[in-house]
CSV table of C-alpha atoms (C1' of nucleotides) in Angstrom, one decimal:
chain,number,residue,atom,x,y,z
A,46,UNK,CA,30.9,-107.4,-155.8
A,47,UNK,CA,32.8,-104.6,-156.7
A,48,UNK,CA,30.1,-102.8,-158.9
A,49,UNK,CA,30.8,-99.8,-161.6
A,50,UNK,CA,29.8,-96.9,-159.2
A,51,UNK,CA,28.7,-94.3,-160.4
A,52,UNK,CA,29.7,-90.9,-159.3
A,53,UNK,CA,28.8,-89.8,-155.7
A,54,UNK,CA,28.2,-86.2,-157.6
A,55,UNK,CA,25.2,-87.6,-159.2
A,56,UNK,CA,24.4,-90.3,-156.9
A,57,UNK,CA,20.7,-90.4,-156.1
A,58,UNK,CA,21.2,-91.8,-152.6
A,59,UNK,CA,23.3,-89.5,-150.5
A,60,UNK,CA,22.2,-89.4,-146.8
A,61,UNK,CA,21.5,-86.0,-145.6
A,62,UNK,CA,25.1,-86.0,-144.1
A,63,UNK,CA,26.5,-85.5,-147.7
A,64,UNK,CA,23.7,-82.7,-148.6
A,65,UNK,CA,26.3,-79.8,-147.4
A,66,UNK,CA,29.4,-81.4,-149.0
A,67,UNK,CA,31.9,-79.1,-151.3
A,68,UNK,CA,32.0,-80.6,-154.9
A,69,UNK,CA,36.0,-80.7,-153.6
A,70,UNK,CA,34.7,-82.6,-150.8
A,71,UNK,CA,32.1,-85.0,-152.7
A,72,UNK,CA,35.2,-85.6,-155.6
A,73,UNK,CA,37.1,-86.6,-152.5
A,74,UNK,CA,34.7,-88.9,-151.2
A,75,UNK,CA,34.3,-90.7,-155.1
A,76,UNK,CA,37.9,-90.9,-155.2
A,77,UNK,CA,38.2,-92.9,-152.3
A,78,UNK,CA,35.1,-95.0,-152.1
A,79,UNK,CA,33.5,-98.1,-153.8
A,80,UNK,CA,31.0,-99.5,-154.2
A,81,UNK,CA,29.9,-103.3,-153.3
A,82,UNK,CA,26.8,-105.5,-153.6
A,83,UNK,CA,26.1,-108.4,-151.2
A,84,UNK,CA,23.7,-111.1,-151.8
A,85,UNK,CA,21.7,-112.3,-149.2
A,86,UNK,CA,23.2,-113.7,-146.1
A,87,UNK,CA,26.7,-112.2,-147.0
A,88,UNK,CA,28.7,-111.2,-143.8
A,89,UNK,CA,29.3,-107.0,-144.4
A,90,UNK,CA,31.1,-106.4,-141.2
A,91,UNK,CA,32.3,-109.4,-138.9
A,92,UNK,CA,32.5,-108.5,-134.8
A,93,UNK,CA,36.0,-107.8,-133.7
A,94,UNK,CA,37.6,-107.6,-137.4
A,95,UNK,CA,39.8,-104.2,-137.9
A,96,UNK,CA,37.6,-101.4,-138.3
A,97,UNK,CA,38.7,-99.0,-141.3
A,98,UNK,CA,36.0,-98.2,-143.0
A,99,UNK,CA,32.5,-96.7,-142.8
A,100,UNK,CA,29.5,-98.2,-144.8
A,101,UNK,CA,26.8,-96.6,-146.2
A,102,UNK,CA,24.1,-98.8,-147.6
A,103,UNK,CA,22.1,-97.7,-151.1
A,104,UNK,CA,19.7,-100.3,-150.9
A,105,UNK,CA,18.8,-103.6,-149.5
A,106,UNK,CA,18.3,-104.4,-145.8
A,107,UNK,CA,20.6,-105.6,-143.1
A,108,UNK,CA,21.0,-106.9,-139.7
A,109,UNK,CA,22.9,-105.7,-137.2
A,110,UNK,CA,23.7,-107.9,-134.0
A,111,UNK,CA,25.9,-108.7,-131.6
A,112,UNK,CA,27.5,-112.6,-131.7
A,113,UNK,CA,28.0,-114.5,-128.9
A,114,UNK,CA,28.8,-118.1,-128.3
A,115,UNK,CA,25.4,-119.4,-127.5
A,116,UNK,CA,23.2,-116.4,-128.7
A,117,UNK,CA,23.1,-113.3,-130.9
A,118,UNK,CA,21.4,-110.4,-130.0
A,119,UNK,CA,20.1,-108.0,-133.4
A,120,UNK,CA,20.3,-104.4,-132.5
A,121,UNK,CA,18.6,-102.8,-135.7
A,122,UNK,CA,17.5,-103.6,-138.7
A,123,UNK,CA,19.2,-101.0,-140.7
A,124,UNK,CA,17.8,-100.1,-144.9
A,125,UNK,CA,18.6,-97.6,-146.7
A,126,UNK,CA,20.8,-94.4,-145.9
A,127,UNK,CA,22.1,-96.6,-142.8
A,128,UNK,CA,25.8,-95.5,-141.8
A,129,UNK,CA,27.7,-98.8,-140.3
A,130,UNK,CA,31.1,-98.0,-138.4
A,131,UNK,CA,30.5,-94.4,-137.2
A,132,UNK,CA,31.6,-96.2,-133.2
A,133,UNK,CA,34.8,-96.7,-134.6
A,134,UNK,CA,35.4,-93.1,-135.0
A,135,UNK,CA,38.5,-91.5,-133.3
A,136,UNK,CA,38.2,-94.4,-130.9
A,137,UNK,CA,37.9,-97.7,-131.0
A,138,UNK,CA,40.2,-100.0,-133.4
A,139,UNK,CA,37.5,-103.0,-134.0
A,140,UNK,CA,33.9,-103.2,-135.0
A,141,UNK,CA,31.9,-104.4,-132.0
A,142,UNK,CA,29.7,-105.7,-134.3
A,143,UNK,CA,28.2,-108.4,-137.1
A,144,UNK,CA,26.1,-106.8,-139.7
A,145,UNK,CA,24.4,-109.3,-142.1
A,146,UNK,CA,22.3,-108.5,-145.6
A,147,UNK,CA,19.4,-110.2,-144.9
A,148,UNK,CA,18.5,-109.3,-149.3
A,149,UNK,CA,20.2,-108.1,-151.5
A,150,UNK,CA,22.8,-105.1,-150.3
A,151,UNK,CA,24.0,-102.6,-152.2
A,152,UNK,CA,26.5,-100.2,-150.4
A,153,UNK,CA,29.3,-97.4,-150.5
A,154,UNK,CA,32.2,-98.2,-148.7
A,155,UNK,CA,34.5,-95.0,-147.5
A,156,UNK,CA,37.8,-94.9,-145.4
A,157,UNK,CA,37.4,-94.3,-142.5
A,158,UNK,CA,40.2,-91.7,-142.9
A,159,UNK,CA,38.2,-89.8,-145.5
A,160,UNK,CA,35.7,-88.9,-143.0
A,161,UNK,CA,37.9,-88.0,-140.6
A,162,UNK,CA,39.3,-85.4,-142.8
A,163,UNK,CA,35.9,-83.9,-144.1
A,164,UNK,CA,34.2,-83.9,-140.8
A,165,UNK,CA,37.5,-81.3,-139.9
A,166,UNK,CA,36.5,-79.2,-143.0
A,167,UNK,CA,33.0,-79.0,-142.8
A,168,UNK,CA,30.8,-78.7,-140.2
A,169,UNK,CA,28.0,-79.6,-141.8
A,170,UNK,CA,29.0,-83.0,-141.9
A,171,UNK,CA,30.4,-82.8,-138.7
A,172,UNK,CA,26.9,-82.1,-137.0
A,173,UNK,CA,25.5,-85.0,-139.0
A,174,UNK,CA,27.7,-87.4,-137.6
A,175,UNK,CA,27.1,-86.4,-134.0
A,176,UNK,CA,23.6,-86.4,-134.6
A,177,UNK,CA,23.8,-89.8,-136.3
A,178,UNK,CA,25.6,-91.2,-133.5
A,179,UNK,CA,22.8,-89.5,-130.8
A,180,UNK,CA,20.4,-91.1,-132.7
A,181,UNK,CA,22.4,-94.2,-132.2
A,182,UNK,CA,22.4,-93.8,-128.5
A,183,UNK,CA,18.2,-93.5,-128.1
A,184,UNK,CA,17.7,-96.4,-130.5
A,185,UNK,CA,20.1,-98.5,-128.0
A,186,UNK,CA,18.3,-97.0,-124.8
A,187,UNK,CA,15.0,-97.4,-126.0
A,188,UNK,CA,15.5,-101.1,-127.0
A,189,UNK,CA,17.5,-101.5,-123.5
A,190,UNK,CA,14.1,-100.4,-122.3
A,191,UNK,CA,12.1,-103.0,-124.1
A,192,UNK,CA,13.8,-105.1,-123.7
A,193,UNK,CA,14.5,-104.9,-119.9
A,194,UNK,CA,10.5,-103.6,-119.0
A,195,UNK,CA,8.4,-105.5,-121.6
A,196,UNK,CA,6.5,-109.1,-121.3
A,197,UNK,CA,7.1,-111.1,-124.6
A,198,UNK,CA,3.8,-109.5,-126.5
A,199,UNK,CA,5.0,-106.2,-125.9
A,200,UNK,CA,8.3,-107.0,-127.1
A,201,UNK,CA,6.5,-108.5,-130.4
A,202,UNK,CA,4.4,-105.9,-131.0
A,203,UNK,CA,7.3,-103.3,-130.8
A,204,UNK,CA,8.6,-105.5,-133.2
A,205,UNK,CA,6.1,-105.7,-135.7
A,206,UNK,CA,5.1,-101.9,-135.2
A,207,UNK,CA,8.9,-101.3,-136.3
A,208,UNK,CA,9.0,-103.4,-139.3
A,209,UNK,CA,5.6,-101.6,-140.4
A,210,UNK,CA,6.5,-98.0,-139.8
A,211,UNK,CA,10.1,-97.4,-139.9
A,212,UNK,CA,11.4,-101.0,-142.6
A,213,UNK,CA,9.0,-101.3,-145.2
A,214,UNK,CA,6.7,-98.1,-144.5
A,215,UNK,CA,3.8,-100.4,-144.6
A,216,UNK,CA,1.3,-102.0,-142.8
A,217,UNK,CA,1.6,-105.1,-145.0
A,218,UNK,CA,4.9,-106.4,-145.5
A,219,UNK,CA,7.0,-109.6,-146.2
A,220,UNK,CA,9.2,-110.3,-143.3
A,221,UNK,CA,12.8,-110.8,-144.3
A,222,UNK,CA,14.2,-112.4,-141.4
A,223,UNK,CA,12.9,-115.3,-139.9
A,224,UNK,CA,11.7,-116.7,-136.7
A,225,UNK,CA,14.7,-117.6,-135.2
A,226,UNK,CA,15.9,-113.8,-136.1
A,227,UNK,CA,12.8,-112.4,-134.9
A,228,UNK,CA,13.8,-113.8,-131.7
A,229,UNK,CA,17.0,-112.7,-131.2
A,230,UNK,CA,15.5,-109.4,-132.1
A,231,UNK,CA,13.0,-109.6,-129.0
A,232,UNK,CA,15.4,-111.4,-126.5
A,233,UNK,CA,13.0,-114.4,-126.5
A,234,UNK,CA,12.8,-118.2,-127.6
A,235,UNK,CA,11.7,-119.1,-131.3
A,236,UNK,CA,8.8,-121.0,-129.9
A,237,UNK,CA,7.7,-118.1,-128.1
A,238,UNK,CA,7.5,-115.8,-131.3
A,239,UNK,CA,5.7,-118.5,-132.9
A,240,UNK,CA,2.8,-118.8,-130.2
A,241,UNK,CA,2.5,-115.1,-129.9
A,242,UNK,CA,2.4,-114.8,-133.6
A,243,UNK,CA,-0.3,-116.8,-133.6
A,244,UNK,CA,-1.9,-115.9,-130.9
A,245,UNK,CA,-2.0,-112.1,-132.5
A,246,UNK,CA,-3.7,-113.7,-135.4
A,247,UNK,CA,-6.2,-115.3,-133.5
A,248,UNK,CA,-7.2,-112.0,-132.1
A,249,UNK,CA,-7.2,-110.2,-135.1
A,250,UNK,CA,-4.3,-107.8,-134.5
A,251,UNK,CA,-2.3,-109.3,-137.3
A,252,UNK,CA,-3.2,-110.8,-140.3
A,253,UNK,CA,-0.5,-114.2,-140.4
A,254,UNK,CA,0.4,-116.3,-143.5
A,255,UNK,CA,4.2,-117.6,-143.6
A,256,UNK,CA,6.0,-114.8,-144.1
A,257,UNK,CA,4.0,-112.3,-144.7
A,258,UNK,CA,2.2,-110.4,-142.2
A,259,UNK,CA,-0.6,-107.5,-142.2
A,260,UNK,CA,-1.2,-105.5,-138.9
A,261,UNK,CA,-5.1,-105.1,-138.8
A,262,UNK,CA,-5.4,-103.3,-135.4
A,263,UNK,CA,-2.2,-101.1,-134.8
A,264,UNK,CA,-4.1,-99.3,-131.9
A,265,UNK,CA,-4.2,-102.7,-130.6
A,266,UNK,CA,-0.6,-103.7,-131.1
A,267,UNK,CA,0.6,-100.2,-129.9
A,268,UNK,CA,-1.9,-101.0,-126.7
A,269,UNK,CA,-0.1,-103.9,-126.6
A,270,UNK,CA,3.6,-102.4,-126.6
A,271,UNK,CA,2.9,-99.7,-123.8
B,629,UNK,CA,23.7,-74.2,-104.6
B,630,UNK,CA,25.7,-72.3,-105.9
B,631,UNK,CA,29.7,-72.5,-105.6
B,632,UNK,CA,32.2,-69.1,-105.6
B,633,UNK,CA,34.0,-71.2,-108.0
B,634,UNK,CA,37.4,-71.5,-109.2
B,635,UNK,CA,38.9,-70.0,-112.6
B,636,UNK,CA,39.1,-73.1,-115.0
B,637,UNK,CA,42.3,-72.4,-116.1
B,638,UNK,CA,43.5,-73.6,-112.9
B,639,UNK,CA,41.1,-76.2,-112.4
B,640,UNK,CA,42.4,-79.1,-110.9
B,641,UNK,CA,39.5,-81.7,-111.6
B,642,UNK,CA,39.3,-80.6,-115.7
B,643,UNK,CA,38.5,-84.0,-117.9
B,644,UNK,CA,40.9,-84.6,-121.2
B,645,UNK,CA,38.4,-83.4,-122.6
B,646,UNK,CA,39.4,-79.9,-122.1
B,647,UNK,CA,43.2,-80.8,-122.4
B,648,UNK,CA,44.0,-79.5,-125.2
B,649,UNK,CA,41.6,-76.3,-125.0
B,650,UNK,CA,43.7,-72.4,-125.9
B,651,UNK,CA,43.5,-70.1,-123.1
B,652,UNK,CA,41.1,-68.5,-124.9
B,653,UNK,CA,38.8,-71.3,-124.9
B,654,UNK,CA,39.4,-71.6,-121.5
B,655,UNK,CA,38.2,-68.6,-120.6
B,656,UNK,CA,35.0,-68.7,-122.7
B,657,UNK,CA,34.2,-71.6,-120.9
B,658,UNK,CA,34.5,-69.7,-117.4
B,659,UNK,CA,33.1,-67.3,-117.7
B,660,UNK,CA,30.1,-69.2,-119.5
B,661,UNK,CA,30.2,-71.8,-116.7
B,662,UNK,CA,28.6,-72.2,-113.1
B,663,UNK,CA,30.1,-74.7,-110.5
B,664,UNK,CA,26.9,-76.3,-108.1
B,665,UNK,CA,26.5,-78.4,-105.3
B,666,UNK,CA,24.4,-81.1,-104.6
B,667,UNK,CA,23.4,-82.5,-101.5
B,668,UNK,CA,23.1,-86.3,-102.0
B,669,UNK,CA,19.7,-87.5,-103.5
B,670,UNK,CA,19.1,-84.3,-104.8
B,671,UNK,CA,17.9,-84.2,-108.6
B,672,UNK,CA,20.4,-83.1,-111.3
B,673,UNK,CA,18.5,-83.9,-114.6
B,674,UNK,CA,15.2,-84.6,-114.9
B,675,UNK,CA,14.0,-86.7,-117.3
B,676,UNK,CA,12.0,-84.5,-120.7
B,677,UNK,CA,13.2,-81.6,-119.3
B,678,UNK,CA,14.6,-79.1,-122.0
B,679,UNK,CA,18.5,-79.8,-122.6
B,680,UNK,CA,20.8,-76.6,-122.6
B,681,UNK,CA,23.2,-77.5,-120.8
B,682,UNK,CA,26.5,-80.0,-119.9
B,683,UNK,CA,27.5,-81.2,-116.8
B,684,UNK,CA,30.6,-81.7,-115.7
B,685,UNK,CA,30.7,-84.1,-112.6
B,686,UNK,CA,33.7,-82.8,-110.2
B,687,UNK,CA,33.1,-84.6,-107.0
B,688,UNK,CA,30.5,-87.2,-105.5
B,689,UNK,CA,28.4,-90.0,-107.7
B,690,UNK,CA,25.2,-89.9,-109.5
B,691,UNK,CA,22.8,-92.4,-110.8
B,692,UNK,CA,22.0,-92.2,-114.5
B,693,UNK,CA,18.4,-93.8,-114.8
B,694,UNK,CA,16.0,-94.1,-116.9
B,695,UNK,CA,12.4,-93.0,-115.2
B,696,UNK,CA,9.1,-95.4,-116.0
B,697,UNK,CA,5.8,-95.8,-114.3
B,698,UNK,CA,6.2,-99.1,-112.6
B,699,UNK,CA,10.0,-99.1,-112.0
B,700,UNK,CA,13.3,-97.3,-113.3
B,701,UNK,CA,16.5,-98.6,-115.0
B,702,UNK,CA,19.5,-97.5,-113.8
B,703,UNK,CA,22.0,-97.2,-116.4
B,704,UNK,CA,25.1,-95.9,-115.1
B,705,UNK,CA,27.3,-94.9,-111.6
B,706,UNK,CA,29.0,-91.7,-113.1
B,707,UNK,CA,31.8,-90.2,-111.3
B,708,UNK,CA,34.5,-87.9,-111.4
B,709,UNK,CA,35.4,-86.2,-114.8
B,710,UNK,CA,31.7,-87.5,-116.2
B,711,UNK,CA,30.1,-85.4,-118.8
B,712,UNK,CA,26.3,-85.5,-119.2
B,713,UNK,CA,23.8,-84.5,-121.9
B,714,UNK,CA,26.2,-84.3,-124.7
B,715,UNK,CA,23.4,-87.3,-125.8
B,716,UNK,CA,21.4,-83.4,-126.4
B,717,UNK,CA,24.3,-82.0,-128.8
B,718,UNK,CA,22.8,-80.7,-131.8
B,719,UNK,CA,20.3,-83.5,-131.9
B,720,UNK,CA,17.0,-83.6,-129.4
B,721,UNK,CA,16.0,-80.4,-127.2
B,722,UNK,CA,15.2,-82.9,-124.2
B,723,UNK,CA,17.2,-84.6,-121.8
B,724,UNK,CA,16.8,-88.7,-122.2
B,725,UNK,CA,17.5,-89.8,-119.1
B,726,UNK,CA,17.1,-88.5,-115.1
B,727,UNK,CA,20.3,-88.3,-113.2
B,728,UNK,CA,19.9,-87.8,-109.2
B,729,UNK,CA,23.0,-87.7,-106.9
B,730,UNK,CA,23.7,-90.8,-104.6
B,731,UNK,CA,26.8,-88.6,-102.7
B,732,UNK,CA,26.9,-84.8,-102.1
B,733,UNK,CA,28.5,-84.1,-105.8
B,734,UNK,CA,30.0,-80.7,-106.7
B,735,UNK,CA,29.5,-80.6,-111.0
B,736,UNK,CA,30.1,-77.3,-112.8
B,737,UNK,CA,27.7,-76.3,-116.0
B,738,UNK,CA,28.3,-75.2,-119.0
B,739,UNK,CA,26.1,-73.7,-121.6
B,740,UNK,CA,25.2,-76.1,-124.7
B,741,UNK,CA,25.9,-73.5,-127.1
B,742,UNK,CA,29.3,-73.2,-126.1
B,743,UNK,CA,30.5,-76.2,-126.5
B,744,UNK,CA,29.3,-76.2,-129.4
B,745,UNK,CA,30.9,-73.6,-130.6
B,746,UNK,CA,33.9,-75.0,-129.0
B,747,UNK,CA,33.3,-78.0,-131.0
B,748,UNK,CA,33.6,-76.1,-134.0
B,749,UNK,CA,37.1,-74.4,-133.4
B,750,UNK,CA,38.7,-76.8,-131.1
B,751,UNK,CA,39.1,-80.2,-133.2
B,752,UNK,CA,40.8,-82.3,-130.2
B,753,UNK,CA,37.9,-81.2,-128.2
B,754,UNK,CA,35.4,-82.1,-131.0
B,755,UNK,CA,37.0,-85.3,-131.8
B,756,UNK,CA,36.4,-86.0,-127.4
B,757,UNK,CA,32.9,-85.3,-127.7
B,758,UNK,CA,33.2,-88.1,-130.0
B,759,UNK,CA,34.8,-90.4,-128.2
B,760,UNK,CA,32.9,-89.8,-125.3
B,761,UNK,CA,29.9,-90.4,-127.2
B,762,UNK,CA,31.4,-93.7,-128.5
B,763,UNK,CA,32.2,-94.8,-125.1
B,764,UNK,CA,28.8,-94.2,-124.3
B,765,UNK,CA,26.9,-96.8,-126.9
B,766,UNK,CA,29.9,-99.5,-126.1
B,767,UNK,CA,29.0,-99.0,-122.9
B,768,UNK,CA,25.1,-99.4,-123.1
B,769,UNK,CA,25.5,-102.2,-125.3
B,770,UNK,CA,27.3,-104.3,-122.8
B,771,UNK,CA,24.4,-103.4,-120.5
B,772,UNK,CA,21.9,-104.7,-123.3
B,773,UNK,CA,23.9,-108.3,-123.7
B,774,UNK,CA,24.4,-108.2,-119.7
B,775,UNK,CA,20.5,-108.1,-119.2
B,776,UNK,CA,19.1,-109.8,-122.2
B,777,UNK,CA,22.0,-112.8,-122.0
B,778,UNK,CA,23.4,-113.1,-118.3
B,779,UNK,CA,21.2,-115.1,-115.4
B,780,UNK,CA,20.6,-113.1,-112.3
B,781,UNK,CA,23.8,-114.4,-110.7
B,782,UNK,CA,26.0,-113.1,-113.8
B,783,UNK,CA,24.5,-109.7,-113.7
B,784,UNK,CA,25.2,-109.1,-109.9
B,785,UNK,CA,28.7,-110.0,-110.6
B,786,UNK,CA,28.8,-107.9,-113.7
B,787,UNK,CA,27.3,-104.7,-111.3
B,788,UNK,CA,30.1,-106.1,-108.7
B,789,UNK,CA,33.5,-106.0,-110.7
B,790,UNK,CA,32.5,-102.8,-112.1
B,791,UNK,CA,31.9,-101.1,-108.7
B,792,UNK,CA,35.0,-102.4,-107.6
B,793,UNK,CA,37.3,-101.9,-111.0
B,794,UNK,CA,35.5,-98.5,-112.3
B,795,UNK,CA,33.6,-96.6,-109.4
B,796,UNK,CA,35.0,-96.9,-106.2
B,797,UNK,CA,38.6,-98.7,-107.6
B,798,UNK,CA,38.6,-100.8,-104.6
B,799,UNK,CA,38.1,-104.7,-103.9
B,800,UNK,CA,36.7,-103.4,-100.4
B,801,UNK,CA,34.0,-100.3,-100.9
B,802,UNK,CA,30.8,-99.0,-98.7
B,803,UNK,CA,27.8,-99.6,-101.3
B,804,UNK,CA,26.4,-95.9,-102.2
B,805,UNK,CA,23.1,-97.3,-103.3
B,806,UNK,CA,20.3,-99.5,-101.9
B,807,UNK,CA,19.5,-102.5,-102.7
B,808,UNK,CA,16.5,-101.8,-104.6
B,809,UNK,CA,19.0,-99.3,-107.2
B,810,UNK,CA,21.0,-102.2,-106.9
B,811,UNK,CA,18.3,-104.3,-108.4
B,812,UNK,CA,17.2,-101.3,-111.2
B,813,UNK,CA,21.0,-102.1,-112.1
B,814,UNK,CA,20.7,-105.4,-113.0
B,815,UNK,CA,17.2,-105.2,-113.5
B,816,UNK,CA,16.0,-107.6,-111.1
B,817,UNK,CA,13.6,-107.9,-108.2
B,818,UNK,CA,14.9,-106.8,-104.6
B,819,UNK,CA,14.7,-109.9,-103.4
B,820,UNK,CA,16.9,-111.8,-105.7
B,821,UNK,CA,19.5,-109.0,-104.8
B,822,UNK,CA,19.3,-110.0,-101.5
B,823,UNK,CA,19.4,-113.5,-101.9
B,824,UNK,CA,22.2,-113.7,-104.6
B,825,UNK,CA,24.3,-111.3,-102.4
B,826,UNK,CA,23.8,-113.7,-99.3
B,827,UNK,CA,24.5,-117.0,-101.7
B,828,UNK,CA,27.7,-114.8,-102.8
B,829,UNK,CA,28.7,-114.5,-99.2
B,830,UNK,CA,28.4,-117.9,-98.5
B,831,UNK,CA,30.2,-119.2,-101.3
B,832,UNK,CA,33.3,-117.2,-100.1
B,833,UNK,CA,33.1,-115.1,-102.9
B,834,UNK,CA,32.2,-111.3,-101.1
B,835,UNK,CA,32.4,-110.9,-97.6
B,836,UNK,CA,29.1,-108.9,-96.9
B,837,UNK,CA,28.2,-106.6,-94.0
B,838,UNK,CA,25.5,-104.3,-95.1
B,839,UNK,CA,26.4,-101.6,-97.2
B,840,UNK,CA,30.1,-102.5,-96.8
B,841,UNK,CA,31.0,-105.0,-99.5
B,842,UNK,CA,34.7,-106.6,-100.0
B,843,UNK,CA,35.5,-108.5,-103.0
B,844,UNK,CA,37.5,-111.9,-101.5
B,845,UNK,CA,37.3,-114.4,-104.9
B,846,UNK,CA,37.6,-112.0,-108.3
B,847,UNK,CA,38.0,-114.6,-109.9
B,848,UNK,CA,35.0,-116.5,-109.3
B,849,UNK,CA,33.5,-113.5,-109.5
B,850,UNK,CA,34.5,-113.0,-112.9
B,851,UNK,CA,33.3,-117.2,-114.0
B,852,UNK,CA,29.9,-115.9,-112.4
B,853,UNK,CA,30.1,-113.3,-114.9
B,854,UNK,CA,30.7,-115.3,-117.9
C,1020,DA,C1',10.6,-135.2,-159.0
C,1021,DT,C1',12.9,-137.0,-154.6
C,1022,DT,C1',15.9,-136.3,-150.9
C,1023,DT,C1',17.7,-134.1,-147.9
C,1024,DT,C1',18.3,-130.2,-145.3
C,1025,DT,C1',16.5,-126.6,-142.7
C,1026,DT,C1',13.0,-123.7,-140.4
C,1027,DA,C1',8.5,-123.6,-138.3
C,1028,DT,C1',4.8,-125.3,-135.2
C,1029,DT,C1',2.8,-127.9,-131.2
C,1030,DG,C1',2.4,-129.4,-126.5
C,1031,DA,C1',4.3,-130.7,-122.5
C,1032,DT,C1',7.7,-129.9,-119.4
C,1033,DA,C1',11.0,-128.1,-115.9
C,1034,DT,C1',13.3,-124.0,-114.3
C,1035,DA,C1',14.3,-119.1,-113.3
C,1036,DT,C1',12.9,-115.2,-111.4
C,1037,DA,C1',8.8,-112.1,-109.8
C,1038,DT,C1',5.5,-111.5,-106.7
C,1039,DC,C1',3.6,-111.5,-101.9
C,1040,DA,C1',3.0,-111.4,-96.9
C,1041,DA,C1',6.0,-111.6,-92.7
C,1042,DT,C1',9.1,-110.2,-90.1
C,1043,DT,C1',13.5,-107.9,-89.0
C,1044,DT,C1',17.3,-104.3,-89.2
C,1045,DT,C1',18.5,-100.1,-89.8
C,1046,DT,C1',17.5,-94.8,-90.5
C,1047,DT,C1',15.0,-91.0,-89.8
C,1048,DT,C1',11.9,-88.3,-87.2
C,1049,DT,C1',10.1,-86.6,-83.3
D,202,DA,C1',15.2,-92.0,-76.4
D,203,DA,C1',11.4,-93.0,-78.2
D,204,DA,C1',8.6,-93.5,-82.0
D,205,DA,C1',7.5,-94.1,-86.6
D,206,DA,C1',9.2,-94.6,-91.3
D,207,DA,C1',11.6,-96.7,-94.6
D,208,DA,C1',14.6,-100.6,-96.5
D,209,DA,C1',16.6,-105.3,-95.6
D,210,DT,C1',15.9,-109.8,-95.0
D,211,DT,C1',13.8,-113.9,-95.5
D,212,DG,C1',10.6,-118.2,-96.5
D,213,DA,C1',6.3,-119.8,-99.6
D,214,DT,C1',3.9,-119.3,-103.7
D,215,DA,C1',2.8,-117.8,-108.7
D,216,DT,C1',3.9,-117.0,-113.2
D,217,DA,C1',5.9,-116.1,-117.4
D,218,DT,C1',9.5,-118.0,-120.3
D,219,DA,C1',13.0,-121.6,-121.8
D,220,DT,C1',13.8,-126.0,-123.4
D,221,DC,C1',12.5,-130.8,-124.7
D,222,DA,C1',10.9,-133.3,-127.8
D,223,DA,C1',8.3,-134.7,-132.0
D,224,DT,C1',5.8,-133.7,-136.1
D,225,DA,C1',4.9,-130.6,-139.9
D,226,DA,C1',6.1,-127.6,-143.7
D,227,DA,C1',9.4,-125.3,-146.8
D,228,DA,C1',13.4,-124.3,-148.8
D,229,DA,C1',17.6,-126.3,-150.7
D,230,DA,C1',20.4,-129.9,-152.7
D,231,DT,C1',20.9,-133.6,-155.8
DNA sequence: ATTTTTTATTGATATATATCAATTTTTTTT
DNA sequence: AAAAAAAATTGATATATATCAATAAAAAAT
């Protein structure tokens, strides 16, 4: 759904990326962007489709994941200020991942050509993009390490800490994803997610009521994670 | 060991990154680079050390890996033209990985400030750097998928294909790494590397003689990988 | 409000993979 | 060349984790 979008110049939700743009550059982006709303469960990016746009999330959460025949792997849960599609900059024609809204989402879509053009003229913006790519690399390496070196308890502890510290910014939250999604985040069987959540609940590390989770013993969770 | 290094302008080993530099830019790099030789097993980059240089490999192979208490995870075997340290550009102060020579290596070391400076003045170079970062992201995602979704046979098949197609460019090669390293590449136990290599040998998929490996049935290897 | 469908939960079992221990081979050092 | 150290190999066993099957609970559709 296309929104009546506000002018980028006055937008309150701008990423730090856009902070140092000149009024002309902002206006150029404004002319070449569309704001779109997605309902929960709608697909935003489909893996292997042509990559011609960069997405900038203004509101809501998305899951970014790799699709395969048997099983998905969720790379990241992204929220406000997350940029999607930078990995296709100057490089690959296709998106290498899928993105689906796990809440109602509002985002701005900007043509990749415009982004490229502004990177040429604005060095601050260029640096921000590179910074963004490097953060992505760090996050994926972290995930690679987590999945390859930690056991189930540690992986799930990591995921819970991430939801608390980075996604909901609250030790008490209502999980926006299913047990199956938690399994795709931590690369384990759904049944084991259920079992380990229960185990954490029994050990009074978390307080569990369906999708409502409260982290009670953060220290213990951190210990499990390492 | 510091070498008497040749002028970048005449260097035959330049990466495509440097292709479109002006003579002035090349000369600037030349003035601010050192060429160094490392012997097999020498450490080139130590994880968590200050990142102030970019490395460009001219000769030899390195292993790039994440260190941890119990176990290493080899991210990539890099060879000629591989750039190291770009992930620290404008971003993190520290190297997030270690790099060790697995053959005698010759590389050029360039101060990160110079790289940053040339990125500002040369748009082609800037794009090459971004391209390089995106390739890194793709590779790590691929590895993440491989380690999380494939069984031992598939993971080892992947590694062998990589050695053949990308590292040695030959279906017959002398492995420069130990069984333990193969285990750290594929995230499995060393004993299982040995067992599965033998299994492949018995099934006439490869011909195995210590470190000498010949891929006989490439098609079957590809099948195992998927 | 009732039915249908999807998701979550639980226990029992199977299986892939790691670990352990012992031996052999290869490499390095003396 | 001999001795010592490191790496590779092999088989037996343990264990973490997935799979299967059955039920319960929650959500969606009628």
